[in-house]
Tab-separated table of C-alpha atoms in Angstrom:
chain	number	residue	atom	x	y	z
C	1352	MET	CA	30.380	-22.648	76.436
C	1353	PRO	CA	31.365	-20.530	73.487
C	1354	GLY	CA	29.388	-17.345	73.091
C	1355	ARG	CA	26.949	-16.784	70.307
C	1356	PRO	CA	28.812	-15.763	67.128
C	1357	PRO	CA	28.356	-12.106	66.220
C	1358	ILE	CA	25.803	-11.307	63.559
C	1359	ASP	CA	26.757	-8.945	60.769
C	1360	LEU	CA	23.530	-6.944	60.580
C	1361	ASN	CA	24.768	-4.934	57.623
C	1362	GLN	CA	25.107	-8.115	55.591
C	1363	LYS	CA	21.865	-9.576	56.908
C	1364	VAL	CA	19.940	-6.557	55.661
C	1365	ARG	CA	21.662	-6.772	52.276
C	1366	ASP	CA	20.832	-10.487	52.095
C	1367	LEU	CA	17.175	-9.497	52.059
C	1368	LEU	CA	17.576	-8.567	48.384
C	1369	GLN	CA	18.223	-12.215	47.563
C	1370	HIS	CA	15.003	-13.356	49.205
C	1371	THR	CA	12.625	-13.017	46.277
C	1372	GLN	CA	9.795	-14.918	44.687
C	1373	ALA	CA	8.735	-15.318	41.097
C	1374	ASN	CA	6.587	-12.456	39.884
C	1375	PRO	CA	3.252	-13.565	38.404
C	1376	ALA	CA	3.416	-13.259	34.639
C	1377	ASN	CA	2.703	-9.680	33.635
C	1378	HIS	CA	0.122	-9.156	30.925
C	1379	VAL	CA	0.748	-6.857	28.007
C	1380	ALA	CA	-2.343	-4.979	29.167
C	1381	PRO	CA	-1.787	-2.659	32.175
C	1382	ILE	CA	-5.470	-2.900	33.137
C	1383	ARG	CA	-5.130	-6.672	33.643
C	1384	ASN	CA	-2.020	-6.245	35.800
C	1385	PHE	CA	-3.878	-3.647	37.872
C	1386	GLU	CA	-6.833	-5.975	38.387
C	1387	ARG	CA	-4.504	-8.744	39.571
C	1388	ARG	CA	-2.628	-6.501	41.994
C	1389	ILE	CA	-5.640	-4.800	43.505
C	1390	GLY	CA	-7.518	-8.090	43.692
C	1391	GLY	CA	-4.618	-9.676	45.535
C	1392	SER	CA	-4.675	-7.027	48.259
C	1393	VAL	CA	-8.403	-7.435	48.821
C	1394	ALA	CA	-8.172	-11.231	48.749
C	1395	MET	CA	-5.391	-11.170	51.347
C	1396	LEU	CA	-7.515	-9.128	53.723
C	1397	LYS	CA	-10.512	-11.415	53.199
C	1398	TYR	CA	-8.334	-14.471	53.866
C	1399	VAL	CA	-7.152	-13.015	57.165
C	1400	ASN	CA	-10.679	-12.076	58.243
C	1401	ASP	CA	-12.068	-15.486	57.272
C	1402	HIS	CA	-9.440	-17.385	59.252
C	1403	ILE	CA	-9.481	-15.501	62.541
C	1404	ASP	CA	-11.330	-17.291	65.280
C	1405	GLY	CA	-13.062	-14.541	67.221
C	1406	GLN	CA	-13.338	-16.743	70.279
C	1407	ALA	CA	-9.575	-17.342	70.483
C	1408	VAL	CA	-8.258	-13.766	70.423
C	1409	TYR	CA	-8.379	-10.638	72.528
C	1410	GLN	CA	-10.604	-8.227	70.618
C	1411	ASN	CA	-8.642	-5.096	71.506
C	1412	VAL	CA	-5.368	-6.668	70.402
C	1413	LEU	CA	-6.981	-7.946	67.199
C	1414	ASP	CA	-8.406	-4.506	66.428
C	1415	ARG	CA	-5.001	-2.906	66.902
C	1416	HIS	CA	-3.305	-5.347	64.552
C	1417	LEU	CA	-6.078	-5.134	61.957
C	1418	SER	CA	-5.823	-1.364	62.012
C	1419	SER	CA	-2.169	-1.643	60.967
C	1420	LEU	CA	-3.044	-4.216	58.323
C	1421	HIS	CA	-5.832	-2.026	56.921
C	1422	ARG	CA	-3.455	0.906	56.544
C	1423	MET	CA	-1.007	-1.312	54.658
C	1424	VAL	CA	-3.792	-2.563	52.383
C	1425	LEU	CA	-4.922	1.002	51.695
C	1426	VAL	CA	-1.397	1.923	50.611
C	1427	SER	CA	-1.116	-1.192	48.434
C	1428	LEU	CA	-4.376	-0.316	46.641
C	1429	ILE	CA	-3.123	3.179	45.846
C	1430	GLU	CA	0.302	1.879	44.815
C	1431	ALA	CA	-1.379	-0.572	42.431
C	1432	PHE	CA	-3.073	2.392	40.770
C	1433	GLU	CA	0.228	4.284	40.543
C	1434	ARG	CA	1.821	1.269	38.854
C	1435	PHE	CA	-1.135	1.094	36.467
C	1436	ILE	CA	-0.646	4.736	35.419
C	1437	LYS	CA	3.067	4.104	34.917
C	1438	GLU	CA	2.401	1.041	32.749
C	1439	LEU	CA	-0.060	3.035	30.630
C	1440	ALA	CA	2.650	5.632	30.037
C	1441	ILE	CA	5.126	2.898	29.073
C	1442	LEU	CA	2.613	1.471	26.604
C	1443	CYS	CA	2.022	4.913	25.057
C	1444	VAL	CA	5.732	5.724	24.758
C	1445	ASP	CA	6.525	2.357	23.183
C	1446	SER	CA	3.633	2.803	20.723
C	1447	ILE	CA	4.864	6.138	19.332
C	1448	ALA	CA	8.582	6.453	20.144
C	1449	SER	CA	9.671	5.204	16.708
C	1450	TYR	CA	7.430	7.648	14.864
C	1451	THR	CA	8.076	11.037	16.426
C	1452	ILE	CA	11.089	13.270	17.080
C	1453	ASP	CA	9.431	16.246	18.787
C	1454	ASN	CA	9.595	17.264	22.460
C	1455	ARG	CA	6.682	15.190	23.761
C	1456	PHE	CA	8.980	13.079	25.959
C	1457	ASP	CA	10.640	16.050	27.675
C	1458	GLN	CA	8.305	15.882	30.704
C	1459	PHE	CA	9.978	12.680	31.842
C	1460	SER	CA	12.744	13.299	34.348
C	1461	ALA	CA	15.068	10.422	33.480
C	1462	SER	CA	18.600	11.835	33.392
C	1463	ALA	CA	21.484	10.414	31.399
C	1464	GLY	CA	22.604	8.559	34.522
C	1465	LEU	CA	19.191	7.024	35.099
C	1466	LEU	CA	18.842	6.115	31.439
C	1467	SER	CA	22.178	4.314	31.570
C	1468	ILE	CA	20.947	2.314	34.564
C	1469	GLN	CA	17.776	1.499	32.601
C	1470	PHE	CA	19.762	0.522	29.490
C	1471	ASP	CA	18.669	-3.093	29.773
C	1472	ALA	CA	15.011	-2.215	30.421
C	1473	GLY	CA	14.103	-3.540	26.998
C	1474	THR	CA	11.928	-0.677	25.773
C	1475	VAL	CA	12.119	3.088	25.490
C	1476	GLY	CA	8.979	3.363	27.612
C	1477	ARG	CA	10.462	1.468	30.542
C	1478	ALA	CA	13.705	3.433	30.338
C	1479	LEU	CA	11.815	6.748	30.466
C	1480	CYS	CA	9.025	5.891	32.897
C	1481	GLU	CA	10.224	3.308	35.421
C	1482	SER	CA	12.381	5.652	37.502
C	1483	ASP	CA	9.688	8.328	37.881
C	1484	THR	CA	7.031	8.455	40.590
C	1485	TRP	CA	3.407	9.031	39.564
C	1486	LEU	CA	1.916	10.237	42.829
C	1487	SER	CA	0.197	13.539	42.048
C	1488	ASN	CA	-2.541	14.615	39.691
C	1489	GLN	CA	-0.431	17.504	38.464
C	1490	GLY	CA	2.548	15.331	37.596
C	1491	VAL	CA	0.391	12.759	35.785
C	1492	ASN	CA	-1.413	15.520	33.878
C	1493	GLU	CA	1.758	17.230	32.694
C	1494	ARG	CA	3.295	14.030	31.363
C	1495	PHE	CA	0.239	12.739	29.509
C	1496	ARG	CA	-0.717	16.173	28.140
C	1497	GLN	CA	2.645	16.346	26.375
C	1498	LEU	CA	2.951	12.653	25.587
C	1499	LEU	CA	-0.398	12.527	23.752
C	1500	LYS	CA	-0.445	16.050	22.297
C	1501	CYS	CA	-1.492	16.633	18.705
C	1502	HIS	CA	1.009	15.722	16.004
C	1503	PHE	CA	0.080	18.624	13.745
C	1504	ASP	CA	0.584	21.423	16.260
C	1505	ASP	CA	1.902	21.929	19.795
C	1506	GLN	CA	-1.530	21.808	21.469
C	1507	PRO	CA	-1.341	19.627	24.623
C	1508	TRP	CA	-3.918	16.928	25.244
C	1509	GLU	CA	-6.573	17.331	27.958
C	1510	ASN	CA	-5.941	16.775	31.662
C	1511	LEU	CA	-6.453	13.240	32.911
C	1512	PHE	CA	-7.219	14.458	36.449
C	1513	PRO	CA	-8.178	18.159	36.241
C	1514	ASN	CA	-8.309	20.583	39.150
C	1515	ALA	CA	-11.237	22.951	39.775
C	1516	ARG	CA	-10.135	25.323	37.008
C	1517	GLN	CA	-9.174	22.762	34.385
C	1518	GLN	CA	-11.043	20.781	31.768
C	1519	PRO	CA	-12.695	18.364	31.310
C	1520	ALA	CA	-15.139	19.422	34.017
C	1521	ALA	CA	-16.743	15.960	34.132
C	1522	GLU	CA	-13.528	14.515	35.593
C	1523	ARG	CA	-13.004	17.077	38.368
C	1524	GLU	CA	-14.721	15.215	41.222
C	1525	ARG	CA	-12.889	12.009	40.369
C	1526	ALA	CA	-9.607	13.922	40.299
C	1527	LYS	CA	-10.359	15.547	43.664
C	1528	THR	CA	-10.995	12.155	45.280
C	1529	LEU	CA	-7.843	10.709	43.730
C	1530	GLY	CA	-5.886	13.669	45.125
C	1531	ILE	CA	-7.136	12.765	48.617
C	1532	LEU	CA	-5.920	9.184	48.136
C	1533	TRP	CA	-2.475	10.412	47.016
C	1534	GLN	CA	-2.320	12.466	50.223
C	1535	LEU	CA	-3.401	9.523	52.387
C	1536	ARG	CA	-0.739	7.361	50.784
C	1537	HIS	CA	1.840	10.046	51.611
C	1538	ASN	CA	0.575	10.272	55.197
C	1539	ILE	CA	0.697	6.526	55.862
C	1540	THR	CA	4.038	6.031	54.129
C	1541	HIS	CA	5.819	8.934	55.786
C	1542	ASN	CA	3.918	9.366	59.075
C	1543	THR	CA	2.622	5.813	59.693
C	1544	GLY	CA	-0.946	7.115	59.433
C	1545	LEU	CA	-0.557	9.703	62.198
C	1546	LEU	CA	-2.402	12.847	61.140
C	1547	THR	CA	0.111	15.574	61.825
C	1548	ASP	CA	-1.070	19.164	62.004
C	1549	SER	CA	0.010	19.772	58.412
C	1550	ASP	CA	-1.587	16.524	57.171
C	1551	ALA	CA	-4.860	17.295	58.951
C	1552	ARG	CA	-4.911	20.877	57.684
C	1553	ARG	CA	-4.251	19.819	54.096
C	1554	LEU	CA	-6.895	17.077	54.198
C	1555	THR	CA	-9.403	19.435	55.848
C	1556	LEU	CA	-9.030	21.800	52.910
C	1557	MET	CA	-9.317	18.953	50.416
C	1558	VAL	CA	-12.471	17.356	51.848
C	1559	LYS	CA	-13.992	20.608	53.168
C	1560	GLN	CA	-14.730	19.103	56.574
C	1561	GLN	CA	-12.723	18.941	59.772
C	1562	VAL	CA	-10.014	16.283	59.980
C	1563	ALA	CA	-8.698	15.905	63.544
C	1564	PRO	CA	-4.915	16.241	63.990
C	1565	GLY	CA	-3.062	13.936	66.367
C	1566	GLU	CA	-5.179	10.862	65.545
C	1567	SER	CA	-4.328	7.969	63.243
C	1568	ILE	CA	-6.073	6.910	60.060
C	1569	ASN	CA	-8.026	3.733	60.830
C	1570	PRO	CA	-9.777	2.494	57.655
C	1571	SER	CA	-12.536	-0.070	58.056
C	1572	ASN	CA	-13.259	-3.005	55.762
C	1573	HIS	CA	-16.046	-0.942	54.206
C	1574	ASP	CA	-13.662	1.972	53.608
C	1575	LEU	CA	-11.275	-0.307	51.763
C	1576	ARG	CA	-14.045	-1.790	49.627
C	1577	TYR	CA	-15.136	1.712	48.575
C	1578	VAL	CA	-11.545	2.686	47.770
C	1579	GLU	CA	-11.199	-0.482	45.701
C	1580	ARG	CA	-14.402	0.284	43.784
C	1581	PHE	CA	-13.359	3.882	43.180
C	1582	LEU	CA	-9.918	2.891	41.895
C	1583	VAL	CA	-11.321	0.134	39.660
C	1584	GLU	CA	-13.811	2.567	38.115
C	1585	THR	CA	-11.108	5.211	37.735
C	1586	ALA	CA	-8.712	2.742	36.132
C	1587	ASP	CA	-11.372	1.591	33.647
C	1588	ARG	CA	-12.237	5.181	32.734
C	1589	THR	CA	-8.586	6.197	32.438
C	1590	ASN	CA	-7.786	3.166	30.302
C	1591	VAL	CA	-10.531	4.119	27.831
C	1592	ARG	CA	-9.573	7.788	27.634
C	1593	ILE	CA	-5.883	7.150	27.047
C	1594	ALA	CA	-6.539	4.324	24.579
C	1595	GLU	CA	-8.859	6.435	22.443
C	1596	ARG	CA	-6.477	9.397	22.415
C	1597	LEU	CA	-3.486	7.183	21.539
C	1598	ALA	CA	-5.464	5.722	18.617
C	1599	GLU	CA	-6.223	9.260	17.415
C	1600	LEU	CA	-2.557	10.262	17.698
C	1601	LEU	CA	-1.378	7.206	15.780
C	1602	THR	CA	-3.939	8.008	13.094
C	1603	GLU	CA	-2.538	11.542	12.885
C	1604	LEU	CA	0.996	10.165	12.547
C	1605	HIS	CA	-0.066	7.728	9.827
C	1606	THR	CA	-1.948	10.448	7.941
C	1607	ASP	CA	1.214	12.550	7.895
C	1608	ASN	CA	3.398	9.602	6.839
C	1609	PRO	CA	1.616	6.410	5.693
C	1610	SER	CA	4.917	4.540	5.458
C	1611	LEU	CA	5.396	4.550	9.253
C	1612	PHE	CA	3.414	1.406	10.026
C	1613	THR	CA	0.725	-0.964	8.790
C	1614	PRO	CA	-2.575	0.258	10.333
C	1615	GLN	CA	-3.995	-3.214	10.975
C	1616	ASP	CA	-0.878	-4.459	12.741
C	1617	LYS	CA	-0.714	-1.345	14.895
C	1618	ALA	CA	-4.450	-1.431	15.637
C	1619	ASP	CA	-4.208	-5.069	16.752
C	1620	SER	CA	-1.165	-4.391	18.946
C	1621	VAL	CA	-2.588	-1.318	20.677
C	1622	SER	CA	-6.025	-2.906	21.090
C	1623	SER	CA	-4.395	-5.851	22.844
C	1624	GLY	CA	-2.474	-3.501	25.124
C	1625	PHE	CA	-5.620	-1.670	26.217
C	1626	GLN	CA	-7.983	-4.657	26.018
C	1627	GLN	CA	-10.452	-2.799	23.802
C	1628	SER	CA	-10.974	-2.624	20.059
C	1629	LEU	CA	-9.483	0.596	18.680
C	1630	ILE	CA	-9.560	2.140	15.216
C	1631	ILE	CA	-6.245	3.381	13.817
C	1632	ALA	CA	-6.122	4.897	10.327
C	1633	GLY	CA	-9.366	3.094	9.441
C	1634	ALA	CA	-8.228	-0.330	10.677
C	1635	VAL	CA	-10.274	-1.945	13.446
C	1636	GLY	CA	-8.114	-3.659	16.027
C	1637	THR	CA	-8.771	-7.186	17.284
C	1638	LEU	CA	-7.852	-8.434	20.751
């Protein structure tokens, strides 16, 4: 009998890129895309739990597999929030790019090479923002502080996720919790959830209670529900803050040069993008 033909594993791995599925239609509004993505992760976990027959499985084996699944769901929840922040930045850049020539876009790291790759992205916002990662409070703060800074002077905007010494003080606890989630995402992605000495030490300092090194993160269903609730609340709050500041900035730009755009058209467009009625240069946006 002839032997089994050799398999070109290099090609097989590359073939993976052709195995795709249609992406659900993206909304103009980042908050709606976020809700769909985060809801999908939670629904997937519920589907698995609802369809496991507890009488037909070994509990220890099931627990081991669910532990891996829970870690993957935790990462997907955090990644959905990262994508949401990125889409907000794209929306902001596209809303003001035609009306300003200052240095507010300099915080984005897209090089000439990356911009050439993104040439067909379709918008300035996608070309600037898609290649960046948005996985730290500091990085997110620096970009939005410059992106949404005042038109009339060089004063940066406030911090979205301030540390203990930054303003606004009311957002510090939320920012601290988000920082812990960024670190957990890093741990699971790079160390498969194993709490190395450095991971445990860093998390111990962040939560101000002992985190045991050498063990693995094992989130429960309840843990994931609380993370989902926290991220949904944070996304809603962030959406409002950025929307209101963008409306203020566009009003500043229009005040300086009324020929830039028609206030009602811009108010309607931006209101649709943020899914809330915004006022730009006296015009009240409709959804």
